Amino acid sequence: MFPLQQTVNPVVSSLRTSSRSLPMIGILAATDLLALLLAGLVSVYGRLALNGQYEPALYWRLWPILGIFLLAYTVSGLYPAVGLSPVDELRRVTLSTTFTYLVLGAGLFLVREGETYSRGVFLLAWLLSLGGVLLGRLIARQLFAKCPWWGYPVLILGAGRTGAMVIQTLQRQPEFGLKPVAVLDDNPKKRGQLCGVPVVGALSVAPVLARHRDIHYAILAMPGLPRERLLTILEEYGQAFAHLLMIPDLFGVASLWVSAKDLGGVLGLEIRQRLLLPGPRMTKACLDLVLTTLIGAGLLPLIGLIALLIKLDSPGPVFYGQKRLGRDGNAFVAWKFRSMVPQADQVLEEFFQANPALRRQWHRDHKLRYDPRVTRVGRFLRRTSLDELPQLWNVLRGEMSLVGPRPIVGEEIPRYAEKYRLYTKVLPGLTGLWQVSGRNNVSYSERVSLDAYYVRNWSVWLDIHILLRTIWVVITGEGAY
């Protein structure tokens, strides 16, 4: 029979593609329907409570429209959305939801019932639908992504460093929906396990595994392979999988908005670094100005309360300014709410003298989990990231952006090395990928890589995704101390 059955069966047999499509699609579809229904209920009865003059039953006649939403999501590739980046999912949900509401509005106008329905109800329902569907999908993945039946099994072709990197990335992000179940490599010395995944044989086993274990996904993680060998692998084994992802030898290049182009039979990759172009920069600046004005105005009472608590908690000024490096390497003063005691440097030095081992941690990450300089109010402000609210002023002055790389000081330039050039091309941000990707739980080198990734892959959708994730991180306190 199949010679690797005993090795692979315990891992792969529970990951049948056909047995997992319906549960995933069912959960996501049910979540979407619930979000859309709640959006309708809140908008209809919310507007009615604000002196709306209509009969709620008028809107319940539109319930078949829910099926059109699901059809639009299906056409957009949102079921089951396996292998879809969160930023691309945000874009597809936003565009398909908005398009469906526009079609609904146009349809009501064509049948001359547009004046019967409240425009306020539809506007509120549209906004609530966007937020509800995205939040529902986030919660669904938080609840089910680690379940063994969620996602699809994927074969990793290549047991080298790239294969290990791919496995670690997919294991850290189970919500991506691809679960490595086996690794194949022609090198007989690379048997055993790779990051907990069994290395079960040579590449020639791939078609047999795909056929007998119903595995439709494979990732070719062998960059730098000679062209002839690569073509041979693609021709011999690639046709066994409905989805074959190839990791090219292009590490450090933009990846989020890369698109394939057919150049007369030659494969080309179009790479667009939008954040370095004048048009997208203007779009980002307008987004900063509008959102900062709205957010700042809405948070004025909270800012006043925090300022009062700081004064009552410890002596000293309310705000603290520190020189940071911005675009083109220009220095500026980044403002924060003061979260430390007076003579903080002296307190820190005395602490290091009593705890010399923590001095090395400080030099490595510039962070301490239990910082003796932080006040009681300051500890709360840092955990909730509210200490950075005064940087809204830096955004209004054009020194920072709402989203961007983490603002750094001059001493950190050597640690950025060649990536410092990318850092200086953009404005540092009040929030960014570092803040929503684990924050203080990630290493310094990972922070630098996240900043570089942001510059290379920027889009309005990426900024919106980070801003929405920031709200989630602030509420949960993930990685903050």
XYZ file of C-alpha atoms in Angstrom, residues 119-443:
325
model
C -31.523 57.301 4.330
C -30.266 57.524 7.906
C -31.178 53.878 8.532
C -29.269 52.703 5.461
C -26.207 54.827 6.246
C -26.072 53.566 9.828
C -26.689 49.964 8.711
C -23.823 50.228 6.198
C -21.369 51.474 8.839
C -22.487 48.901 11.409
C -22.311 46.122 8.818
C -18.706 46.957 7.988
C -17.638 46.965 11.619
C -19.798 44.004 12.603
C -18.676 41.667 9.824
C -14.990 42.428 10.414
C -15.325 42.078 14.188
C -17.327 38.873 13.865
C -14.704 37.299 11.631
C -11.955 38.347 14.037
C -13.780 36.760 16.987
C -14.551 33.593 14.994
C -10.885 33.130 14.168
C -9.846 33.833 17.754
C -12.229 31.085 18.899
C -11.692 28.431 16.224
C -8.398 29.016 14.391
C -6.459 26.707 16.715
C -8.962 23.878 16.348
C -7.580 20.926 14.360
C -10.470 21.033 11.871
C -9.994 24.720 10.990
C -7.939 25.430 7.875
C -6.397 23.236 5.218
C -3.435 20.844 5.370
C -0.395 22.036 3.431
C 2.757 20.225 2.346
C 6.062 22.059 2.666
C 8.486 21.236 -0.147
C 11.945 21.950 1.239
C 13.376 21.291 4.712
C 15.842 24.171 4.762
C 15.794 27.517 6.538
C 13.046 28.864 4.298
C 10.861 25.839 5.026
C 11.380 26.360 8.751
C 10.498 30.048 8.399
C 7.284 29.212 6.540
C 6.256 26.627 9.143
C 6.946 28.982 12.059
C 5.000 31.780 10.365
C 1.960 29.571 9.722
C 2.091 28.114 13.235
C 2.211 31.595 14.779
C -0.750 32.692 12.662
C -3.279 29.824 12.695
C -5.972 32.244 11.542
C -4.266 32.215 8.128
C -5.823 28.783 7.679
C -2.882 26.791 6.302
C -1.612 24.024 8.590
C 1.731 22.363 7.785
C 1.322 18.604 8.155
C 4.408 17.194 6.449
C 7.728 18.269 4.912
C 9.391 16.729 1.867
C 13.045 17.070 0.893
C 15.377 15.118 -1.401
C 18.210 15.301 1.130
C 18.104 11.990 3.101
C 19.937 13.667 5.987
C 16.967 15.948 6.602
C 14.628 13.389 8.096
C 12.903 13.545 11.452
C 11.118 16.789 12.260
C 11.250 20.436 11.249
C 9.680 22.812 13.786
C 7.525 19.943 15.030
C 6.374 18.874 11.542
C 7.545 15.449 10.297
C 9.961 15.307 7.352
C 8.623 12.159 5.727
C 10.432 11.640 2.426
C 11.637 12.925 -0.922
C 9.797 15.333 -3.205
C 8.676 12.439 -5.384
C 6.264 11.446 -2.600
C 4.268 14.674 -3.098
C 1.765 13.397 -5.728
C 1.092 10.261 -3.683
C 0.464 12.255 -0.515
C -1.746 14.716 -2.351
C -3.863 11.939 -3.877
C -4.160 9.592 -0.891
C -4.564 12.261 1.787
C -6.637 14.767 -0.193
C -4.109 17.593 0.290
C -4.713 20.459 -2.122
C -2.130 22.979 -0.868
C 1.650 22.910 -1.151
C 4.351 25.510 -0.546
C 7.594 25.301 -2.485
C 10.083 26.716 0.034
C 13.329 26.287 -1.884
C 14.496 29.757 -3.029
C 17.769 29.933 -4.877
C 17.100 26.621 -6.645
C 18.635 26.438 -10.153
C 16.138 27.319 -12.873
C 16.210 23.896 -14.516
C 15.608 22.083 -11.235
C 12.817 24.485 -10.305
C 11.007 23.937 -13.619
C 11.352 20.178 -13.220
C 9.792 20.266 -9.746
C 6.928 22.487 -10.903
C 6.187 20.240 -13.885
C 6.487 16.908 -12.070
C 4.868 17.713 -8.731
C 3.041 21.020 -9.152
C 0.093 19.526 -11.016
C -0.772 17.358 -8.031
C -1.987 20.407 -6.066
C -4.814 22.795 -6.825
C -2.916 25.496 -4.939
C 0.872 25.704 -5.201
C 2.596 28.637 -3.502
C 6.206 29.323 -4.423
C 8.527 31.286 -2.153
C 10.850 33.260 -4.482
C 14.380 34.370 -3.657
C 13.133 37.919 -3.016
C 13.324 38.366 0.757
C 12.997 41.992 1.834
C 10.913 42.970 -1.207
C 7.346 44.284 -0.953
C 4.916 41.347 -0.775
C 1.423 42.618 0.072
C 0.536 44.325 -3.199
C 2.716 42.426 -5.645
C 0.805 41.319 -8.755
C 1.783 38.859 -11.455
C 2.044 40.096 -15.040
C 2.229 38.118 -18.269
C 4.898 39.737 -20.431
C 4.406 37.804 -23.646
C 4.806 34.455 -21.963
C 7.349 35.698 -19.421
C 6.302 35.913 -15.765
C 6.784 39.366 -14.302
C 6.107 40.675 -10.792
C 4.842 44.236 -10.489
C 6.016 45.763 -7.204
C 4.468 49.050 -6.115
C 5.869 50.945 -3.132
C 2.976 53.357 -2.887
C 4.099 55.225 0.210
C 7.095 56.641 -1.674
C 4.887 58.230 -4.375
C 3.476 61.827 -4.131
C -0.180 60.841 -4.726
C -0.426 58.199 -1.985
C 1.490 60.479 0.386
C -1.155 63.162 -0.120
C -3.906 60.611 0.507
C -2.200 59.550 3.740
C -1.769 63.187 4.829
C -5.484 63.898 4.254
C -6.417 60.758 6.201
C -4.173 61.881 9.077
C -5.659 65.373 9.172
C -9.309 64.279 9.103
C -9.006 61.398 11.574
C -6.727 63.282 13.983
C -9.134 66.220 14.112
C -12.114 63.959 14.779
C -10.318 61.729 17.297
C -8.691 64.649 19.096
C -11.977 66.526 19.459
C -13.747 63.439 20.751
C -11.018 62.650 23.295
C -10.609 66.144 24.770
C -12.538 65.254 27.978
C -10.397 62.118 28.443
C -7.191 64.101 27.853
C -8.267 66.608 30.519
C -9.040 63.797 32.995
C -5.662 62.134 32.420
C -3.854 65.443 32.932
C -5.650 65.893 36.288
C -4.797 62.350 37.445
C -1.113 62.844 36.599
C -0.940 66.037 38.663
C -2.650 64.353 41.614
C -0.446 61.238 41.429
C 3.041 62.757 41.483
C 4.806 66.135 41.255
C 6.070 67.341 37.895
C 4.750 68.423 34.484
C 1.830 66.743 32.737
C 3.621 66.285 29.431
C 7.029 64.879 28.588
C 8.884 65.638 25.363
C 11.749 63.633 23.905
C 13.756 64.199 20.735
C 13.043 61.619 18.051
C 14.038 61.195 14.422
C 11.462 61.768 11.705
C 11.322 61.812 7.946
C 14.652 62.592 6.227
C 16.349 62.098 9.604
C 15.074 65.446 10.938
C 14.767 65.663 14.726
C 11.514 66.676 16.424
C 10.071 66.594 19.936
C 7.593 63.737 20.405
C 5.129 64.428 23.210
C 3.679 61.998 25.715
C 1.845 62.141 29.007
C 4.445 61.949 31.764
C 4.464 58.426 33.145
C 7.663 58.526 35.246
C 8.773 59.944 38.557
C 11.082 62.979 38.790
C 14.835 62.192 38.534
C 13.948 59.098 36.538
C 17.521 58.548 35.293
C 18.878 58.472 38.855
C 16.156 56.028 39.929
C 16.977 53.767 36.977
C 20.717 53.759 37.719
C 20.120 52.853 41.364
C 17.836 50.056 40.187
C 20.516 48.675 37.838
C 23.102 48.743 40.614
C 20.807 46.548 42.676
C 19.817 44.383 39.654
C 22.818 44.212 37.275
C 21.299 41.400 35.179
C 18.459 43.691 34.093
C 20.933 46.242 32.745
C 21.728 43.845 29.895
C 18.022 43.449 29.145
C 17.721 47.237 28.982
C 20.625 47.595 26.559
C 19.169 44.825 24.400
C 15.529 45.970 24.107
C 15.334 49.416 25.775
C 12.360 47.994 27.693
C 11.791 46.672 31.218
C 8.725 44.690 32.184
C 8.807 46.217 35.672
C 10.262 49.711 35.293
C 10.933 51.362 38.701
C 10.597 54.840 37.185
C 6.944 54.414 36.198
C 4.258 55.989 38.400
C 0.958 54.354 39.341
C -1.011 56.378 36.809
C 1.845 55.991 34.341
C 1.643 52.212 34.563
C -2.027 52.328 33.580
C -1.342 54.811 30.786
C 1.386 52.618 29.329
C -0.646 49.443 29.523
C -3.503 51.110 27.638
C -1.168 53.177 25.386
C -3.002 56.334 26.498
C 0.348 57.954 27.329
C 0.845 58.503 23.585
C -2.332 60.560 23.042
C -0.425 63.897 23.048
C 1.302 62.737 19.879
C -1.910 63.700 18.097
C -0.390 67.186 18.298
C 2.706 65.900 16.492
C 0.436 64.488 13.794
C -1.343 67.833 13.341
C 2.052 69.550 13.065
C 3.069 67.178 10.293
C 5.912 65.642 12.335
C 4.237 62.246 12.713
C 1.492 60.186 11.121
C -1.301 58.219 12.767
C 0.286 55.043 11.382
C 3.950 54.504 10.624
C 7.248 53.118 11.922
C 8.014 53.421 15.621
C 9.736 56.804 16.283
C 13.353 56.164 17.271
C 16.198 58.084 18.892
C 19.668 58.637 17.431
C 21.246 55.821 19.450
C 19.058 53.290 17.647
C 20.293 54.106 14.123
C 23.074 51.461 14.140
C 20.536 48.795 15.080
C 18.449 49.661 12.020
C 21.533 49.324 9.778
C 20.608 49.439 6.077
C 16.879 49.611 6.932
C 17.327 53.078 8.436
C 17.172 54.446 4.883
C 13.615 53.112 4.578
C 12.713 54.561 7.980
C 13.705 58.090 6.902
C 11.480 57.945 3.801
C 8.276 58.254 5.841
C 6.837 59.891 8.936
C 6.985 57.859 12.164
C 3.607 56.811 13.505
C 1.564 57.088 16.671
C 0.717 53.441 16.085
C 2.107 50.860 13.696
C 2.734 47.216 12.913
C 4.955 46.829 15.973
C 2.167 47.967 18.288
C -0.360 45.505 16.831
C 2.030 42.552 16.371
C 2.904 41.752 19.954
C 4.524 45.050 20.906
C 6.969 44.424 23.752
C 6.715 40.666 23.241
C 8.670 40.856 19.962
C 12.448 41.243 19.705
